[in-house]
Structure formats: structure tokens, C-alpha cells
């Protein structure tokens, strides 16, 4: 079966057969990211690291496509990235993709400031530049905790989105654990120099805004709505560990200076990615367990419908390519069982043409266990094309 149509109230979704765009027979091929240059090229990244904070080195693979995603023939690896996709980046009209690494260390000159790397890709990904520890973040309202046994690495991380509010102002968000707290808050930060210096602007959510959230707030993604407001969608925990870890969401109507109370979405649970399509439909990709698209026909994201991408993947492809998802129970999924699930549920998506998105996700045959040489297995990144049309 090469395609499937799914009808919702006011929407029709057409899914194409997923296809492999990256694979490795040993090591890691997971936590994908996907971005589109303004000049048309696509850049696919995936992590080569273990899912931990003390890797001896942090490396990502880069794949480039010059034929609208039909092939990703140009590949190379880059160092300095953390253990997963979702590094904060922005695609610029001049053909660059720029952003920061997602991890931070204390600035030696100021205990209240933090530094990370600055990245720039150009020429459709054929040129990249890194400026080590050149990004400065300061002005946070409280002291940030430091990770145990890490020396000067802060318990804060960036994820996913940088929004250009105007010609000189960029907005992004950080997950931060303050001293004395075990769960994370989300703060909005602003830059006026293309992301080289960021300053605290506001607090989006604090741990008590999600009393049952296992982790507090993390992995924020941002989108500008049709009316100009900004919506921030956030992770609070892993649904397989406790089956109430729904994503949370807050709005700002003043360019990030203040935020509404965080409410609850029906979607779960890690690494949300959000896209506002040309026809104003809002799309979120997320999961764990599983992988789903969540669609909102209304411009504020009030009512949502879901599409089970793993179900379609397993129907469209032969059994050796199926993705196993541990079945949840009333008390969640045992963490050891979850680690045997065959996807991280980390996704990325771009609107490739009006109302047509490319979604990438991984299949990891041995779960979180690394592939050894001659195992006979492959870890893979799949690309799925979905068209989302209004029917009313």
C-alpha cells in the first residue's frame, strides 16, 4: 500500500509510504532533525551519540538533499552537538541556517551567565562554521543548578525553535533547573544580534504549573499563530512511565513578555515539534509511546485530532521494517520494557510545499542498545510525506 487517506471533521490527511533516508549497521542512527534552506536544499541530522550527558565526544551526522528529499547523497559528520536532535536553529532568507548548541556551561567571568557554541550552515549545507562557546546567555532570575560530576555544565538546555519577531529580534526558550529544585522551568530568551547573546525575557512555566509532571517542563517548541500570538508547547514527562504526561501549552500576546497559564493538550509526550501550515492548520508531531501527528483545524489549537504514524508505518512496510511499541497498561509501561521499544519517538518536520509536510523519525531495532558490528540489524531514519487539506 503506497498511500492512505484519513478524513476528520474539516480535514483530509493523505499519508505516503515511508522510506529510508539514512541507516547504519553499527553505532547510532537516531534522534533525527530536518531543516529546509531558503534556497531549497534539505538538511537531515541525526545523533551518533549514546543517550547520556557524559559521552566522550558529541557528534551528529549530516545528510543533504538537493532534489526535494528524493535522495540524501551528500553526508558528513560534525562534532560539538549534544545527544539528540532539536538543536535551536532558524532558517534565514539569505540561505543560512544558524543556531546554538543545546547544552551550556558556566561562564568563567560571571557565575550568572552561560555559554554554548554558535553554528552556521550555508551553501545548502556544503559549508558550516562553528564558533566554540561564543554564545552568551544571561539575566536569568535565579541561580541555575550544575550537573553532578560535570564541573561547570549547567542544568539547562535549548530545544527546537528560534522565532524571528522582527528584523532584529529573535525569541527562543530554555528549560532550566534552578538550585533547590528537582524539576525544570521554561523561560523565554531574546536576542538582538542573530543569536550570539541572549537575555532572559520572561518565565513561561514553572514546575508547579504541572503538578503531576515527572520532569517539570522541557523541550519547548514555539509557533507564531495567525493572529500574531505565540504558542509554546512543552514536554512534562514520559507517558510510558506515568500515563498522564500530556503536553502543556501556553500563549503570549505580547511577543513573549508574558504568558498565559499553561493548559493541557491531548497529545503526549516527548520532543514536540509544531508547524503552522499555509492553510493555517496546526500540526504537532510527538509520541512515546508511539509516534503521532496531532492536527488542529482552528487557528488557536483548541480541538485536536490524531494520526497514528506507527500504525501506518507497520501497515505500509514489510514485517522486518515494523516498529515495535510496548503496550501500555493502567500504570504505564515498565521503563525496561520501554527501552526495548523500537523508536525514540523524536521527530522533526518541515512544510515542503504548501500544506505538504515531510516528517522524519527513527527505527532502532534493539531499542536503546547500540548496534554492534555484524549484528545483521540496521538503525534507520524514515521520511514520511503527508498532505493536509481543508475540506470545508
PDB file of C-alpha atoms in Angstrom, residues 138-300:
ATOM      1  CA  UNK A 138      22.481  35.926  30.970  1.00  0.00           C
ATOM      2  CA  UNK A 139      19.910  37.695  33.115  1.00  0.00           C
ATOM      3  CA  UNK A 140      18.135  34.593  34.461  1.00  0.00           C
ATOM      4  CA  UNK A 141      16.149  35.465  37.602  1.00  0.00           C
ATOM      5  CA  UNK A 142      17.625  32.689  39.806  1.00  0.00           C
ATOM      6  CA  UNK A 143      20.821  30.685  40.090  1.00  0.00           C
ATOM      7  CA  UNK A 144      20.897  27.602  37.872  1.00  0.00           C
ATOM      8  CA  UNK A 145      21.936  24.187  39.193  1.00  0.00           C
ATOM      9  CA  UNK A 146      25.068  22.480  37.900  1.00  0.00           C
ATOM     10  CA  UNK A 147      25.007  18.857  36.765  1.00  0.00           C
ATOM     11  CA  UNK A 148      26.670  16.415  39.146  1.00  0.00           C
ATOM     12  CA  UNK A 149      30.220  15.357  38.230  1.00  0.00           C
ATOM     13  CA  UNK A 150      30.168  17.700  35.225  1.00  0.00           C
ATOM     14  CA  UNK A 151      32.284  20.517  36.620  1.00  0.00           C
ATOM     15  CA  UNK A 152      30.719  23.587  35.043  1.00  0.00           C
ATOM     16  CA  UNK A 153      27.867  22.224  32.886  1.00  0.00           C
ATOM     17  CA  UNK A 154      24.560  23.887  33.768  1.00  0.00           C
ATOM     18  CA  UNK A 155      21.260  22.047  34.173  1.00  0.00           C
ATOM     19  CA  UNK A 156      19.656  23.918  31.311  1.00  0.00           C
ATOM     20  CA  UNK A 157      19.037  23.112  27.657  1.00  0.00           C
ATOM     21  CA  UNK A 158      17.757  24.697  24.482  1.00  0.00           C
ATOM     22  CA  UNK A 159      15.458  22.915  22.078  1.00  0.00           C
ATOM     23  CA  UNK A 160      13.847  23.221  18.693  1.00  0.00           C
ATOM     24  CA  UNK A 161      12.805  26.741  17.729  1.00  0.00           C
ATOM     25  CA  UNK A 162      14.063  30.262  17.226  1.00  0.00           C
ATOM     26  CA  UNK A 163      11.391  32.729  16.060  1.00  0.00           C
ATOM     27  CA  UNK A 164      12.206  35.987  14.272  1.00  0.00           C
ATOM     28  CA  UNK A 165       9.821  38.520  15.792  1.00  0.00           C
ATOM     29  CA  UNK A 166      11.040  41.306  13.509  1.00  0.00           C
ATOM     30  CA  UNK A 167      14.164  42.191  11.542  1.00  0.00           C
ATOM     31  CA  UNK A 168      16.345  42.492  14.649  1.00  0.00           C
ATOM     32  CA  UNK A 169      14.664  40.449  17.397  1.00  0.00           C
ATOM     33  CA  UNK A 170      14.764  36.675  17.880  1.00  0.00           C
ATOM     34  CA  UNK A 171      12.846  34.689  20.502  1.00  0.00           C
ATOM     35  CA  UNK A 172      13.685  31.239  21.860  1.00  0.00           C
ATOM     36  CA  UNK A 173      13.063  29.192  25.014  1.00  0.00           C
ATOM     37  CA  UNK A 174      15.164  27.278  27.533  1.00  0.00           C
ATOM     38  CA  UNK A 175      14.481  24.504  30.008  1.00  0.00           C
ATOM     39  CA  UNK A 176      16.153  25.410  33.324  1.00  0.00           C
ATOM     40  CA  UNK A 177      16.523  23.659  36.695  1.00  0.00           C
ATOM     41  CA  UNK A 178      17.198  26.183  39.427  1.00  0.00           C
ATOM     42  CA  UNK A 179      19.179  25.478  42.581  1.00  0.00           C
ATOM     43  CA  UNK A 180      16.884  23.896  45.187  1.00  0.00           C
ATOM     44  CA  UNK A 181      14.500  22.386  42.607  1.00  0.00           C
ATOM     45  CA  UNK A 182      14.406  18.939  41.021  1.00  0.00           C
ATOM     46  CA  UNK A 183      12.036  19.759  38.169  1.00  0.00           C
ATOM     47  CA  UNK A 184      12.516  22.207  35.319  1.00  0.00           C
ATOM     48  CA  UNK A 185      11.022  25.565  34.374  1.00  0.00           C
ATOM     49  CA  UNK A 186      10.754  27.106  30.892  1.00  0.00           C
ATOM     50  CA  UNK A 187      11.963  30.646  30.244  1.00  0.00           C
ATOM     51  CA  UNK A 188      11.760  32.856  27.164  1.00  0.00           C
ATOM     52  CA  UNK A 189      15.002  34.474  25.995  1.00  0.00           C
ATOM     53  CA  UNK A 190      15.568  37.200  23.407  1.00  0.00           C
ATOM     54  CA  UNK A 191      18.462  38.133  21.116  1.00  0.00           C
ATOM     55  CA  UNK A 192      19.141  41.268  19.056  1.00  0.00           C
ATOM     56  CA  UNK A 193      22.372  40.118  17.362  1.00  0.00           C
ATOM     57  CA  UNK A 194      21.411  36.959  15.450  1.00  0.00           C
ATOM     58  CA  UNK A 195      21.656  34.707  18.472  1.00  0.00           C
ATOM     59  CA  UNK A 196      25.123  35.459  19.770  1.00  0.00           C
ATOM     60  CA  UNK A 197      23.855  36.984  23.014  1.00  0.00           C
ATOM     61  CA  UNK A 198      20.583  36.024  24.668  1.00  0.00           C
ATOM     62  CA  UNK A 199      18.909  37.676  27.627  1.00  0.00           C
ATOM     63  CA  UNK A 200      16.121  36.487  29.880  1.00  0.00           C
ATOM     64  CA  UNK A 201      12.753  37.958  28.927  1.00  0.00           C
ATOM     65  CA  UNK A 202      10.079  36.075  30.896  1.00  0.00           C
ATOM     66  CA  UNK A 203       9.084  32.827  32.588  1.00  0.00           C
ATOM     67  CA  UNK A 204       6.716  30.655  30.568  1.00  0.00           C
ATOM     68  CA  UNK A 205       6.057  27.852  33.074  1.00  0.00           C
ATOM     69  CA  UNK A 206       7.336  26.621  36.461  1.00  0.00           C
ATOM     70  CA  UNK A 207       7.164  23.095  37.925  1.00  0.00           C
ATOM     71  CA  UNK A 208       4.016  23.702  39.970  1.00  0.00           C
ATOM     72  CA  UNK A 209       2.159  24.563  36.755  1.00  0.00           C
ATOM     73  CA  UNK A 210       2.228  20.802  36.050  1.00  0.00           C
ATOM     74  CA  UNK A 211       1.808  19.176  39.489  1.00  0.00           C
ATOM     75  CA  UNK A 212       1.861  15.632  38.082  1.00  0.00           C
ATOM     76  CA  UNK A 213       4.614  16.301  35.544  1.00  0.00           C
ATOM     77  CA  UNK A 214       7.504  13.958  36.278  1.00  0.00           C
ATOM     78  CA  UNK A 215      10.160  16.303  34.924  1.00  0.00           C
ATOM     79  CA  UNK A 216       8.675  19.752  35.216  1.00  0.00           C
ATOM     80  CA  UNK A 217       8.876  21.426  31.804  1.00  0.00           C
ATOM     81  CA  UNK A 218      11.258  20.671  28.961  1.00  0.00           C
ATOM     82  CA  UNK A 219      11.748  20.540  25.190  1.00  0.00           C
ATOM     83  CA  UNK A 220       9.743  23.681  24.341  1.00  0.00           C
ATOM     84  CA  UNK A 221       8.682  24.434  20.779  1.00  0.00           C
ATOM     85  CA  UNK A 222       7.320  27.751  19.537  1.00  0.00           C
ATOM     86  CA  UNK A 223       4.992  28.794  16.743  1.00  0.00           C
ATOM     87  CA  UNK A 224       3.503  32.130  15.689  1.00  0.00           C
ATOM     88  CA  UNK A 225      -0.261  31.881  15.219  1.00  0.00           C
ATOM     89  CA  UNK A 226      -2.378  33.515  12.542  1.00  0.00           C
ATOM     90  CA  UNK A 227      -3.379  36.365  14.868  1.00  0.00           C
ATOM     91  CA  UNK A 228       0.253  37.117  15.765  1.00  0.00           C
ATOM     92  CA  UNK A 229       0.192  35.457  19.184  1.00  0.00           C
ATOM     93  CA  UNK A 230       2.916  32.941  20.075  1.00  0.00           C
ATOM     94  CA  UNK A 231       2.158  29.436  21.315  1.00  0.00           C
ATOM     95  CA  UNK A 232       4.673  27.402  23.300  1.00  0.00           C
ATOM     96  CA  UNK A 233       4.187  23.620  23.581  1.00  0.00           C
ATOM     97  CA  UNK A 234       6.195  21.753  26.233  1.00  0.00           C
ATOM     98  CA  UNK A 235       7.053  18.278  27.489  1.00  0.00           C
ATOM     99  CA  UNK A 236       6.472  17.459  31.183  1.00  0.00           C
ATOM    100  CA  UNK A 237       7.445  13.765  31.343  1.00  0.00           C
ATOM    101  CA  UNK A 238       7.314  10.420  29.584  1.00  0.00           C
ATOM    102  CA  UNK A 239       3.864   8.919  29.112  1.00  0.00           C
ATOM    103  CA  UNK A 240       5.110   5.340  29.363  1.00  0.00           C
ATOM    104  CA  UNK A 241       6.350   5.963  32.910  1.00  0.00           C
ATOM    105  CA  UNK A 242       3.127   7.533  34.133  1.00  0.00           C
ATOM    106  CA  UNK A 243       0.116   7.740  31.805  1.00  0.00           C
ATOM    107  CA  UNK A 244      -0.805  11.380  32.418  1.00  0.00           C
ATOM    108  CA  UNK A 245       2.210  13.141  30.941  1.00  0.00           C
ATOM    109  CA  UNK A 246       0.256  15.195  28.436  1.00  0.00           C
ATOM    110  CA  UNK A 247       1.955  18.077  26.683  1.00  0.00           C
ATOM    111  CA  UNK A 248       1.327  21.522  28.120  1.00  0.00           C
ATOM    112  CA  UNK A 249       0.772  24.753  26.204  1.00  0.00           C
ATOM    113  CA  UNK A 250       0.918  28.494  26.926  1.00  0.00           C
ATOM    114  CA  UNK A 251       0.199  31.605  24.824  1.00  0.00           C
ATOM    115  CA  UNK A 252       1.794  35.047  24.624  1.00  0.00           C
ATOM    116  CA  UNK A 253       0.018  38.021  23.050  1.00  0.00           C
ATOM    117  CA  UNK A 254       2.878  40.474  23.642  1.00  0.00           C
ATOM    118  CA  UNK A 255       5.833  38.925  21.794  1.00  0.00           C
ATOM    119  CA  UNK A 256       6.952  36.741  24.701  1.00  0.00           C
ATOM    120  CA  UNK A 257       6.944  39.320  27.502  1.00  0.00           C
ATOM    121  CA  UNK A 258       4.179  37.498  29.393  1.00  0.00           C
ATOM    122  CA  UNK A 259       2.385  34.139  29.093  1.00  0.00           C
ATOM    123  CA  UNK A 260      -0.979  32.615  29.861  1.00  0.00           C
ATOM    124  CA  UNK A 261      -1.364  29.826  32.391  1.00  0.00           C
ATOM    125  CA  UNK A 262      -0.241  26.511  30.929  1.00  0.00           C
ATOM    126  CA  UNK A 263      -3.123  24.257  29.900  1.00  0.00           C
ATOM    127  CA  UNK A 264      -3.131  20.591  28.865  1.00  0.00           C
ATOM    128  CA  UNK A 265      -3.168  19.128  25.354  1.00  0.00           C
ATOM    129  CA  UNK A 266      -4.429  15.636  24.470  1.00  0.00           C
ATOM    130  CA  UNK A 267      -1.047  14.855  22.874  1.00  0.00           C
ATOM    131  CA  UNK A 268       1.880  13.141  24.602  1.00  0.00           C
ATOM    132  CA  UNK A 269       4.771  13.114  25.500  1.00  0.00           C
ATOM    133  CA  UNK A 270       8.333  13.934  24.270  1.00  0.00           C
ATOM    134  CA  UNK A 271      10.058  16.304  21.846  1.00  0.00           C
ATOM    135  CA  UNK A 272       7.031  18.107  20.394  1.00  0.00           C
ATOM    136  CA  UNK A 273       7.552  19.747  17.017  1.00  0.00           C
ATOM    137  CA  UNK A 274       4.983  22.199  15.693  1.00  0.00           C
ATOM    138  CA  UNK A 275       4.233  23.624  12.272  1.00  0.00           C
ATOM    139  CA  UNK A 276       1.632  26.135  11.088  1.00  0.00           C
ATOM    140  CA  UNK A 277       0.748  25.247   7.514  1.00  0.00           C
ATOM    141  CA  UNK A 278      -0.064  27.534   4.620  1.00  0.00           C
ATOM    142  CA  UNK A 279      -3.786  26.773   5.140  1.00  0.00           C
ATOM    143  CA  UNK A 280      -3.444  27.692   8.881  1.00  0.00           C
ATOM    144  CA  UNK A 281      -3.803  24.102  10.118  1.00  0.00           C
ATOM    145  CA  UNK A 282      -1.574  23.473  13.150  1.00  0.00           C
ATOM    146  CA  UNK A 283       0.377  20.202  13.222  1.00  0.00           C
ATOM    147  CA  UNK A 284       2.279  18.700  16.171  1.00  0.00           C
ATOM    148  CA  UNK A 285       4.474  15.624  15.854  1.00  0.00           C
ATOM    149  CA  UNK A 286       5.272  13.788  19.087  1.00  0.00           C
ATOM    150  CA  UNK A 287       4.989  10.437  20.831  1.00  0.00           C
ATOM    151  CA  UNK A 288       6.392   7.891  23.281  1.00  0.00           C
ATOM    152  CA  UNK A 289       4.918   5.500  23.308  1.00  0.00           C
ATOM    153  CA  UNK A 290       4.377   5.552  19.549  1.00  0.00           C
ATOM    154  CA  UNK A 291       4.578   8.422  17.050  1.00  0.00           C
ATOM    155  CA  UNK A 292       1.607  10.641  16.234  1.00  0.00           C
ATOM    156  CA  UNK A 293       0.587  13.688  14.262  1.00  0.00           C
ATOM    157  CA  UNK A 294      -1.886  15.923  16.056  1.00  0.00           C
ATOM    158  CA  UNK A 295      -3.915  18.309  13.879  1.00  0.00           C
ATOM    159  CA  UNK A 296      -5.928  21.408  14.805  1.00  0.00           C
ATOM    160  CA  UNK A 297      -8.233  22.955  12.223  1.00  0.00           C
ATOM    161  CA  UNK A 298      -8.868  26.031  14.376  1.00  0.00           C
ATOM    162  CA  UNK A 299      -6.274  28.801  14.456  1.00  0.00           C
ATOM    163  CA  UNK A 300      -5.664  28.643  18.227  1.00  0.00           C
TER     164      UNK A 300
END
